[in-house]
mmCIF file of C-alpha atoms and ligand atoms in Angstrom:
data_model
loop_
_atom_site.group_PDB
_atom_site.id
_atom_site.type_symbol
_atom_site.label_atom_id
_atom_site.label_comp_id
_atom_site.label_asym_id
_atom_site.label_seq_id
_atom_site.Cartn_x
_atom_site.Cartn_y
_atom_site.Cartn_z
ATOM 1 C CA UNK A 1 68.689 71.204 80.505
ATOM 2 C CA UNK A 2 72.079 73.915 80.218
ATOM 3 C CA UNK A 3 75.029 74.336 81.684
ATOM 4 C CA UNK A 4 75.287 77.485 82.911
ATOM 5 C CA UNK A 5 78.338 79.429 84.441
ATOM 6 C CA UNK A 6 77.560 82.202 86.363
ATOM 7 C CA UNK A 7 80.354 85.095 88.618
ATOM 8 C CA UNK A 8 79.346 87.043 91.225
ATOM 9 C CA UNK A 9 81.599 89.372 93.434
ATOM 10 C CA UNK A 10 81.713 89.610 97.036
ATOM 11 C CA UNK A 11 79.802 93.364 98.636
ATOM 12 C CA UNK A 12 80.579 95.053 101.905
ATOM 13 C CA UNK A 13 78.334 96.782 103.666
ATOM 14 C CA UNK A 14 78.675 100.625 104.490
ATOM 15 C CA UNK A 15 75.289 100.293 106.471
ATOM 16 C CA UNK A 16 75.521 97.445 108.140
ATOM 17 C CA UNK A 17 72.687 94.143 108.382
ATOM 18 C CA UNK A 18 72.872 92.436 111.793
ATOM 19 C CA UNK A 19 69.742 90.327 113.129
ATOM 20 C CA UNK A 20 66.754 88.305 111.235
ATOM 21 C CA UNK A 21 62.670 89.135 111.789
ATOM 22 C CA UNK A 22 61.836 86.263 110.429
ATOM 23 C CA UNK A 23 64.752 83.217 110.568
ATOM 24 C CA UNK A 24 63.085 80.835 107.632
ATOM 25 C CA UNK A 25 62.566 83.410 105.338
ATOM 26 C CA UNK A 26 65.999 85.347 106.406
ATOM 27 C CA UNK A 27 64.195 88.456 106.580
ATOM 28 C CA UNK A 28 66.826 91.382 107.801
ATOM 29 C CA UNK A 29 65.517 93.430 110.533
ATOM 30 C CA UNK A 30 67.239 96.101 109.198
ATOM 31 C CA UNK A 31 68.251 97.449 105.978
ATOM 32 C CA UNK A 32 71.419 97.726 104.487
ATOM 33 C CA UNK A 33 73.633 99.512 101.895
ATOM 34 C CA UNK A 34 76.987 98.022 100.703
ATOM 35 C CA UNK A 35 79.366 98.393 97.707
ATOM 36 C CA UNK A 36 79.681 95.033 95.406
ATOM 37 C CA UNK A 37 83.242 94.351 94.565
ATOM 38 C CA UNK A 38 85.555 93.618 91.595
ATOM 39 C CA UNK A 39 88.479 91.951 92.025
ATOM 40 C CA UNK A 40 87.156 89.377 94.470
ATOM 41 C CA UNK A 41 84.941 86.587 92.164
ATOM 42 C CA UNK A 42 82.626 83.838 92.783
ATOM 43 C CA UNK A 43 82.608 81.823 89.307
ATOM 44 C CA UNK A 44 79.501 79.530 89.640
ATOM 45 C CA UNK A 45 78.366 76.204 86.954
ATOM 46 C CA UNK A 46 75.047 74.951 87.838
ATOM 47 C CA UNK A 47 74.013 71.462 85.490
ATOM 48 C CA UNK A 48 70.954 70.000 85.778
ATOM 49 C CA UNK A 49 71.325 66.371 85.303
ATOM 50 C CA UNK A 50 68.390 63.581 85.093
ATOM 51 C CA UNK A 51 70.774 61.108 86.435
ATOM 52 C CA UNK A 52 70.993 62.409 89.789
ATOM 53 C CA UNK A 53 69.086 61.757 93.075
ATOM 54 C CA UNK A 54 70.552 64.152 95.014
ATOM 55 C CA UNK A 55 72.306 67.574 94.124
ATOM 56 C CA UNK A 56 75.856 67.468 94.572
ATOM 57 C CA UNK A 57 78.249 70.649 95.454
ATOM 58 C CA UNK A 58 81.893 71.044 94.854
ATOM 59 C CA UNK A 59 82.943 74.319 96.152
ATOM 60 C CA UNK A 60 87.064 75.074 95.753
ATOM 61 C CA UNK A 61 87.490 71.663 94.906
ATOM 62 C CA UNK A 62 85.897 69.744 97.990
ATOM 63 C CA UNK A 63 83.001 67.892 97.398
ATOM 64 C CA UNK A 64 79.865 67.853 99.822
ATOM 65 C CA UNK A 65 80.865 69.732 102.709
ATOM 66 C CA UNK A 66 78.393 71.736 104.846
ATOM 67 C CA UNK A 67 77.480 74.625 102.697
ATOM 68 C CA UNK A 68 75.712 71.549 100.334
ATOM 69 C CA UNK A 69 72.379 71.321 101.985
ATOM 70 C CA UNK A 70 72.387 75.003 101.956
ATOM 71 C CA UNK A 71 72.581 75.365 98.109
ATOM 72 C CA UNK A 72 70.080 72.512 97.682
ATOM 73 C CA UNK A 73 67.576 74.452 99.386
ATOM 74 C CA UNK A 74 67.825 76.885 97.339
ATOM 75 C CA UNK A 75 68.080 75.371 94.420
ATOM 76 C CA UNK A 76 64.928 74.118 95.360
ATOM 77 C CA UNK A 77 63.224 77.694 95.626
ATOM 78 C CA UNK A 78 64.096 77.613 91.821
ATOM 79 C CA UNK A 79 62.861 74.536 91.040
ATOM 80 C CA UNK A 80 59.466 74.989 92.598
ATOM 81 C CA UNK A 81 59.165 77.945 90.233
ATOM 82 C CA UNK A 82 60.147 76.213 87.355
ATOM 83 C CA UNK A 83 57.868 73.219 88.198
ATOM 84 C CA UNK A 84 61.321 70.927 87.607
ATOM 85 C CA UNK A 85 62.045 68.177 90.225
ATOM 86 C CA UNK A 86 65.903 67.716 88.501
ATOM 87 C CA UNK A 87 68.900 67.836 90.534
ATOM 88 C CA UNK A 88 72.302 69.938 89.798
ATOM 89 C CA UNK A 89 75.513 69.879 89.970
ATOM 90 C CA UNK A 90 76.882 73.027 90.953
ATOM 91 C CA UNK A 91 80.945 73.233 91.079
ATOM 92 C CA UNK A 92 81.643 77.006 92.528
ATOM 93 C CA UNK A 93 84.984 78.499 92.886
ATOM 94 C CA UNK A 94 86.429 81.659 95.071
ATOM 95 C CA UNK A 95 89.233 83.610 94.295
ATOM 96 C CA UNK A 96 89.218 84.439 97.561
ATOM 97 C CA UNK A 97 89.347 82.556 101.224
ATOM 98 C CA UNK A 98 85.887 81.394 101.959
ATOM 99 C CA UNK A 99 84.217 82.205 104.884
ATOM 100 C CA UNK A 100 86.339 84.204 106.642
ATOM 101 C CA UNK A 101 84.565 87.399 106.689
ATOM 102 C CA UNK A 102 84.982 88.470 103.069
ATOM 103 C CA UNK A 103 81.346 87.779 102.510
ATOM 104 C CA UNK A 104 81.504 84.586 100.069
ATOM 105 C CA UNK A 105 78.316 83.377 100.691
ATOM 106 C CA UNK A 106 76.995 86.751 99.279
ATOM 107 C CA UNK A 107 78.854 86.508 95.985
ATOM 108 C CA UNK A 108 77.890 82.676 96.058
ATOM 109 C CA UNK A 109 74.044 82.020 96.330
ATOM 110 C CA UNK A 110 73.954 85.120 93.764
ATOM 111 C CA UNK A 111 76.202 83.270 91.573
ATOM 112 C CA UNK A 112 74.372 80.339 92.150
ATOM 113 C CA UNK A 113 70.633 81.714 91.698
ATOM 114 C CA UNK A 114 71.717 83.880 88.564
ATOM 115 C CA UNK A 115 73.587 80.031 87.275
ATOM 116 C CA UNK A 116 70.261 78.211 88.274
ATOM 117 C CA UNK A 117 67.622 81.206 86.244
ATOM 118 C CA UNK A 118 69.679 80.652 83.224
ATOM 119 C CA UNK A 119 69.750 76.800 83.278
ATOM 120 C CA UNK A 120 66.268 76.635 84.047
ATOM 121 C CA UNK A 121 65.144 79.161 81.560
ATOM 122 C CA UNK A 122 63.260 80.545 83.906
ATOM 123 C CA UNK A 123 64.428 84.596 83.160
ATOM 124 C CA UNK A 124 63.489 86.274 86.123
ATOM 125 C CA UNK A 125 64.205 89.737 86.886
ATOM 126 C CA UNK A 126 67.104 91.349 88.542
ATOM 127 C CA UNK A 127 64.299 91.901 91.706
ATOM 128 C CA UNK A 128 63.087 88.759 91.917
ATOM 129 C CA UNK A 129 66.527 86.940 91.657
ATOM 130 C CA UNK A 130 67.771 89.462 94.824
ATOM 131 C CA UNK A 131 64.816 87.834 96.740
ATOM 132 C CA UNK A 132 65.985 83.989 95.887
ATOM 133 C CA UNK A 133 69.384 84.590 96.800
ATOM 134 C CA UNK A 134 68.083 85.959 99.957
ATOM 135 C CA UNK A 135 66.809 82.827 100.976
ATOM 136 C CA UNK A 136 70.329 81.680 100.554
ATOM 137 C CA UNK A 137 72.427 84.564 102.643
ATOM 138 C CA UNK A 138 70.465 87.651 103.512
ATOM 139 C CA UNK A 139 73.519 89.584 102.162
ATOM 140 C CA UNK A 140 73.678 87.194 98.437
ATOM 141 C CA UNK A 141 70.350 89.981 97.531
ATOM 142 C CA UNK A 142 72.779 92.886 97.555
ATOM 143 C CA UNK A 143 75.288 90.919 95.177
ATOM 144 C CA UNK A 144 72.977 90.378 92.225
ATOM 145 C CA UNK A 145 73.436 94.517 91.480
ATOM 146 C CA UNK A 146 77.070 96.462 91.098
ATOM 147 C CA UNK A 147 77.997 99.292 92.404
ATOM 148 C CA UNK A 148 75.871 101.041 95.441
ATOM 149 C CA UNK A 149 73.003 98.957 96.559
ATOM 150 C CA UNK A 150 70.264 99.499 98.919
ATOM 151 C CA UNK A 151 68.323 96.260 100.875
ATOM 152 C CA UNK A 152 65.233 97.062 102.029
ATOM 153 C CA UNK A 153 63.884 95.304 105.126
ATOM 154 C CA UNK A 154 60.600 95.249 104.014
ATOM 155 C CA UNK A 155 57.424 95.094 105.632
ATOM 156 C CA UNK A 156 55.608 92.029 104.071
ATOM 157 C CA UNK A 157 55.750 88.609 106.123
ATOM 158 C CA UNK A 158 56.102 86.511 102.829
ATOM 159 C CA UNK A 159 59.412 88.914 102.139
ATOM 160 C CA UNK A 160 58.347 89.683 98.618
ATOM 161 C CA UNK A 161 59.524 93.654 99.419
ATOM 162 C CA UNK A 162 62.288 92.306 101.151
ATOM 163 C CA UNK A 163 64.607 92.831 98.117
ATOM 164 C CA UNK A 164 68.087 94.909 97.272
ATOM 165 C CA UNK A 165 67.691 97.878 94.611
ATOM 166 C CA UNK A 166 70.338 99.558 93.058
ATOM 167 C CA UNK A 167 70.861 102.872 94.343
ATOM 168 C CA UNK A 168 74.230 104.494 91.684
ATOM 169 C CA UNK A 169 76.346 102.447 89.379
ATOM 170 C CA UNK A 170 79.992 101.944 89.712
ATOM 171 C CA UNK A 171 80.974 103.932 87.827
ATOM 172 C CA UNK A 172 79.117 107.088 88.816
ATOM 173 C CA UNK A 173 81.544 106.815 92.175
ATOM 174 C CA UNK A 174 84.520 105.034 91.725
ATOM 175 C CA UNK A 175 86.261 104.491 95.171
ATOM 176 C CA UNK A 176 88.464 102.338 96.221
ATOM 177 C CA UNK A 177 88.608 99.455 98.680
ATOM 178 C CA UNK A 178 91.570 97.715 100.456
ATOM 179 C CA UNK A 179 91.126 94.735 102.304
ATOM 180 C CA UNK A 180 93.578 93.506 105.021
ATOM 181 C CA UNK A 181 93.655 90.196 105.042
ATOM 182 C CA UNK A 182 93.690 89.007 108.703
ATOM 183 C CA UNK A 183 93.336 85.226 108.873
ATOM 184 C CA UNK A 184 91.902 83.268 106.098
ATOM 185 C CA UNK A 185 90.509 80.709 108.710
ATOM 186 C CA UNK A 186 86.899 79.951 108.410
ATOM 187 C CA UNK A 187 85.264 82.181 111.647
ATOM 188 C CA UNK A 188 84.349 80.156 114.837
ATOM 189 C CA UNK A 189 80.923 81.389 114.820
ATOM 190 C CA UNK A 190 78.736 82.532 111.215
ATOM 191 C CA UNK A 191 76.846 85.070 110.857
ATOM 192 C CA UNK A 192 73.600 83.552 110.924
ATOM 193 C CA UNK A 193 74.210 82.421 114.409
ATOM 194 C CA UNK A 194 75.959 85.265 115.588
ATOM 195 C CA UNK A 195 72.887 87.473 114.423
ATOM 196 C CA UNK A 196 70.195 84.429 116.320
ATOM 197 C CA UNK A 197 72.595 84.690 119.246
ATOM 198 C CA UNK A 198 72.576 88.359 119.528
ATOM 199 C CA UNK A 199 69.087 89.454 119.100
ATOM 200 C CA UNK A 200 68.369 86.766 121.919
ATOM 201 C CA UNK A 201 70.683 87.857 124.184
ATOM 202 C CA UNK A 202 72.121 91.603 123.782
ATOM 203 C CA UNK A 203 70.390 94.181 125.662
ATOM 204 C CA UNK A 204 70.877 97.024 122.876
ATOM 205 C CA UNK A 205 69.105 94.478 120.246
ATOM 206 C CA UNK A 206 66.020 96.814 119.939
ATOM 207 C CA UNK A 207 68.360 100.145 119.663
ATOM 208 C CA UNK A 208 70.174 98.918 116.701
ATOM 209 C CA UNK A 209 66.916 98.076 115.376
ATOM 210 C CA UNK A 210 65.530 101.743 115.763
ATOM 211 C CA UNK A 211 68.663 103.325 115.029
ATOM 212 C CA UNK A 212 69.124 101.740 111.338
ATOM 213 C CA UNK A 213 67.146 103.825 109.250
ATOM 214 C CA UNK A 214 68.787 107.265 110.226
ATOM 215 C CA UNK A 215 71.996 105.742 109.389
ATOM 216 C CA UNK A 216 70.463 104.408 106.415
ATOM 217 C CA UNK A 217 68.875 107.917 105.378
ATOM 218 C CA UNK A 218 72.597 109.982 105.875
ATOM 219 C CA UNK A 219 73.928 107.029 103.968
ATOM 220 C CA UNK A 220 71.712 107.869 101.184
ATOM 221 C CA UNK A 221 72.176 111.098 101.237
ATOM 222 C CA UNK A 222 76.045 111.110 100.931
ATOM 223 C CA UNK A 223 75.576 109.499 97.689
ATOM 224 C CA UNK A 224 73.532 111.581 96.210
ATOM 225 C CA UNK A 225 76.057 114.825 97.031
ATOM 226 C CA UNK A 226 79.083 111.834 96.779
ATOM 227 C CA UNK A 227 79.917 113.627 99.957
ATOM 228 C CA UNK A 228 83.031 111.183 100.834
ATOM 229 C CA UNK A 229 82.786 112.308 104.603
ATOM 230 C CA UNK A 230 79.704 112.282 105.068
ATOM 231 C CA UNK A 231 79.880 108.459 104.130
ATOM 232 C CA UNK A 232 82.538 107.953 105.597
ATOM 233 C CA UNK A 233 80.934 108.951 109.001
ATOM 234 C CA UNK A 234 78.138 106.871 108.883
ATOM 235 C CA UNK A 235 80.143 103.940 107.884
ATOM 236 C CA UNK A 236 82.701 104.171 110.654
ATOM 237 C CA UNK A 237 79.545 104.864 113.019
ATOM 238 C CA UNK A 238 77.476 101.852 111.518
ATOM 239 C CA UNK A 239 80.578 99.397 111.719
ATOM 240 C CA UNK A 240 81.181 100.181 115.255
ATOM 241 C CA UNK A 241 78.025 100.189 116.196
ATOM 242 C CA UNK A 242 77.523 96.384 115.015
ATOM 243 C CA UNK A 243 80.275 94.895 116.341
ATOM 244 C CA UNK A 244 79.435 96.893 119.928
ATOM 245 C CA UNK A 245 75.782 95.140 119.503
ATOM 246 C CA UNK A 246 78.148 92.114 118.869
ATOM 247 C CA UNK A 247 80.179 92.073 121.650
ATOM 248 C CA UNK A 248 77.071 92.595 124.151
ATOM 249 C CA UNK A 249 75.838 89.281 123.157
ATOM 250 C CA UNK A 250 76.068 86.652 125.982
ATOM 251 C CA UNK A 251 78.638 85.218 125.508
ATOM 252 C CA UNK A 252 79.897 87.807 123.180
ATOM 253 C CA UNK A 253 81.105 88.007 120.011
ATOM 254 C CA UNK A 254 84.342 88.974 119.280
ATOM 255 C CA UNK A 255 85.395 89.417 115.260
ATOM 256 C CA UNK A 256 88.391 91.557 115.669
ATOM 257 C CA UNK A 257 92.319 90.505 116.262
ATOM 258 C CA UNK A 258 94.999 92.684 117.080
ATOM 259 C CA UNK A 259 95.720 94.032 113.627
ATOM 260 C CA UNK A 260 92.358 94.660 113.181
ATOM 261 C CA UNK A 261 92.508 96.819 115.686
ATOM 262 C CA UNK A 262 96.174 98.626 114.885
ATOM 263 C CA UNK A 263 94.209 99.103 110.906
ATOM 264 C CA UNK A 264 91.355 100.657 112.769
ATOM 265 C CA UNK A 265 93.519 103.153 114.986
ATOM 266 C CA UNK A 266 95.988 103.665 111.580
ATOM 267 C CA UNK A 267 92.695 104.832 108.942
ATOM 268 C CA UNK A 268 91.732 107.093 111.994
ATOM 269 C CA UNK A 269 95.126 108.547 112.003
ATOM 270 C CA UNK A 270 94.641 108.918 107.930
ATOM 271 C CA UNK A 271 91.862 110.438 108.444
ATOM 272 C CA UNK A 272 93.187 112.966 111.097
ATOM 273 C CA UNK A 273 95.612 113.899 108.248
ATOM 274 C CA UNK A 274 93.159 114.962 105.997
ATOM 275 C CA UNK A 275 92.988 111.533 103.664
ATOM 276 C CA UNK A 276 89.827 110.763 101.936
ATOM 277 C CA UNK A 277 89.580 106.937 103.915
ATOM 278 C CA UNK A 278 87.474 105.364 106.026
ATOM 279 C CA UNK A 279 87.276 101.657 107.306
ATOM 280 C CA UNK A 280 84.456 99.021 107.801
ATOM 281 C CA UNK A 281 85.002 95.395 109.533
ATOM 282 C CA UNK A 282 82.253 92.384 108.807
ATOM 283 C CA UNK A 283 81.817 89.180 110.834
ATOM 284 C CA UNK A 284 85.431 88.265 110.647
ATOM 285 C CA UNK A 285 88.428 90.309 111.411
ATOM 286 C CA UNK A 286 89.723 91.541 107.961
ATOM 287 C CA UNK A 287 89.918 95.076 107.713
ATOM 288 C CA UNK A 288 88.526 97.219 104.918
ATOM 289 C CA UNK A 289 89.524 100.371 103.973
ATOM 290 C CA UNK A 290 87.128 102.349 101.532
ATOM 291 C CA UNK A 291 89.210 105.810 99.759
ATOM 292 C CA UNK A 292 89.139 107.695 96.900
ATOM 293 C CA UNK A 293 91.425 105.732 94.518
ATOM 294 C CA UNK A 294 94.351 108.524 94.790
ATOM 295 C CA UNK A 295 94.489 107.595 98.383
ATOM 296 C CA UNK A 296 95.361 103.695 97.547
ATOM 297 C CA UNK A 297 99.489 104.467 98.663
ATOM 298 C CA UNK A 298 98.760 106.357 101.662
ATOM 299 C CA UNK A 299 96.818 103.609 102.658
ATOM 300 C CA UNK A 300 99.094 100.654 101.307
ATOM 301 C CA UNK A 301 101.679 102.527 103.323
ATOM 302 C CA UNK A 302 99.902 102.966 106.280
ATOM 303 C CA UNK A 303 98.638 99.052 106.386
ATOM 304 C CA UNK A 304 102.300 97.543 105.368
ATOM 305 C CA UNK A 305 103.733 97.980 108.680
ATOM 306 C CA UNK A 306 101.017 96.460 111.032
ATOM 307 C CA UNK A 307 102.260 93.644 112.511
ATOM 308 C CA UNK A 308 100.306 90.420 111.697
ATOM 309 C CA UNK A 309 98.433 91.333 108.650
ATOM 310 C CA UNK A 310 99.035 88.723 105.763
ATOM 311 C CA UNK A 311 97.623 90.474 102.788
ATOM 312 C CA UNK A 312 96.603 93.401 101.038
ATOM 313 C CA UNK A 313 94.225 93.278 98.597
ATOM 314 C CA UNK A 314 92.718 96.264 96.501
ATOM 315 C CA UNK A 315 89.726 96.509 94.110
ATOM 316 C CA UNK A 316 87.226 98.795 92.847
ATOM 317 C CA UNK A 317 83.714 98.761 92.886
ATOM 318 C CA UNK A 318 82.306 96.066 90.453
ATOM 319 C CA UNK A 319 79.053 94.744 88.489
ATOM 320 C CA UNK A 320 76.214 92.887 89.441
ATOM 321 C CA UNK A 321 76.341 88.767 89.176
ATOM 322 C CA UNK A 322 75.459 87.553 85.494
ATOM 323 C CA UNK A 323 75.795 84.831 83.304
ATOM 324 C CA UNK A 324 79.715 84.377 81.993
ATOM 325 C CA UNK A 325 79.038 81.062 79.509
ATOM 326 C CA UNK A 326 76.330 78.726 78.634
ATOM 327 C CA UNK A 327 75.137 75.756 76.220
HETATM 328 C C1 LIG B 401 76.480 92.887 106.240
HETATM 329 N N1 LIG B 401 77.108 90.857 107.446
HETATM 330 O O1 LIG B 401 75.581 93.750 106.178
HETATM 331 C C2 LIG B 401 76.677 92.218 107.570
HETATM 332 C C3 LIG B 401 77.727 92.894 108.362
HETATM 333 C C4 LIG B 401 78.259 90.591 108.219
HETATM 334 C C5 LIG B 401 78.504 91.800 108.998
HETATM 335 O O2 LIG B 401 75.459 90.310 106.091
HETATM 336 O O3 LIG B 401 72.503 84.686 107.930
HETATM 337 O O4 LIG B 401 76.219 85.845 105.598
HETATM 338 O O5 LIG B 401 73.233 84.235 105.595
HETATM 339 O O6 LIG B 401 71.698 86.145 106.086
HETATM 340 O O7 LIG B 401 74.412 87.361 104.689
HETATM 341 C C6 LIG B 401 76.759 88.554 106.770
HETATM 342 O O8 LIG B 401 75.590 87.910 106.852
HETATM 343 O O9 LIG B 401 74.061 86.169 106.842
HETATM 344 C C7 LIG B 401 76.412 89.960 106.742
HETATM 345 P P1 LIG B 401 72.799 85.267 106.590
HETATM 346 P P2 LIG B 401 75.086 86.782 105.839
HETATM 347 O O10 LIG B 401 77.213 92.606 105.265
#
């Protein structure tokens, strides 16, 4: 059996996924559309090894921990295809704080499922892998492609439409991101139970639901003019609009600190000025900040002088997960 390294970057969503249809198949109720990330990296080695009984994870040099089960189960998926009963060793690595709302466990189970194709031989295509490292994190299906990515919902109970698709490359629309590091601690409550906890309990569960796909159709439609507004609307609409849903669950959930808050008001004021900018917030309370790249000093400039904000990060827009070494 290989060895097989794998990287995978971390995507944000412009169209945001919030709620399950279907919790053991992590089937989104909604679709999504994100931007995949450079400078942010997931480096994944999967080894199959006769010798073990169980499979064994080291992720940033702890070993065990509770994301272990997670990847075994998944791992599994990829067995059962390959008609192998071997367990791995997987040792992953972020360059990044881990789950803390920079969306890790998307650029990890597609590092990890692209890893465990290649060291299984198994060679499945780019569709097929976004639907095993769904299983993993619903978002992991949007990291296997770069640049602008589309997940579908779907409509089939066994989730085989339920799959991300790659909607422009990177390079076709180059923007910028900026991410204001908050707090790299790990959130209080995940996103899988933050999604369980608000579909059972917020009363504007079934709006989100209907509201999705016109957000996802404007979405789509910005990209195709690259209408930077446009896209920037819908994001800034979509964002709020999940953390609102959010916030009405009972007891509520509340992602955002006080400098997430002064970057929200400070990308507004951008924006009032007539800077190409918007912002988007996940399930943690780091800020993004999406611009045309000759924005990336406004905004430095206008995020340097909030109070409480530890970092500043910038990227691009990056590639899809794939195999970085093998034997
Ligand atoms: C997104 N998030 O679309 C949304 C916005 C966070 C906020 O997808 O339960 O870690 O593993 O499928 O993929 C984070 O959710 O959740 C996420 P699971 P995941 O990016």
């Amino acid at each position: 059996m290989k060895n097989v390294t794998a990287t995978a970057h971390p995507n944000i969503a412009l169209v945001k996924y919030w709620g399950k249809r279907d919790t053991a198949l992590n089937l989104p109720a909604v679709g999504s559309l994100s931007i995949t990330l450079d400078t942010l990296e997931t480096t994944t080695r999967v080894e199959f090894d006769d010798t073990l009984d169980v499979d064994r994870l080291e992720l940033d040099g702890v070993t065990g921990g509770a994301g272990e089960s997670r990847v075994s189960a998944c791992l599994d998926l990829l067995r059962d295809i390959a008609g192998a009963d071997t367990r791995a060793r997987v040792v992953s690595s972020n360059n990044f704080p881990t789950g803390a709302g920079l969306a890790s466990s998307a650029s990890g189970f597609a590092a990890l499922v692209v890893a465990a194709d290649a060291a299984l031989d198994l060679g499945l295509p780019p569709a097929r892998l976004s639907e095993l490292a769904r299983r993993g994190s619903g978002s992991a299906a949007r990291s296997i492609f770069g640049g602008f990515v589309e997940m579908h919902h779907g409509r089939r109970t066994d989730g085989a439409d339920c799959i991300a698709e790659p909607l422009l490359p990177a390079s076709e629309w180059p923007l910028a991101v900026t991410v204001g590091i908050v707090s790299k601690a790990a959130k209080a409550v995940g996103s899988t139970d933050g999604m369980e906890l608000t579909r059972e309990t917020s009363p504007y569960y079934s709006a989100w639901v209907d509201n999705a796909e016109t957000d996802l159709q404007a979405a789509r439609s910005a990209l195709d003019t690259r209408d930077f507004e446009k896209l920037a609307d819908v994001s800034e609409h979509s964002c709020l609009k999940m953390h609102a849903l959010a916030m009405s669950a009972n007891p509520g959930l509340m992602y955002w600190q006080a400098p997430t808050v002064a970057g929200i008001n400070r990308v507004r004021a951008l924006r009032r000025a007539g800077h190409a900018v918007f912002f988007t917030i996940d399930a943690g309370p780091q800020l993004k900040v999406v611009s045309l790249p000759g924005e990336l000093p406004a905004v430095r400039d206008a995020l340097t002088t909030i109070d409480g904000l530890q970092e500043i990060v910038h990227t691009g827009l990056g590639e899809g997960a794939r195999v970085v070494a093998g034997s």
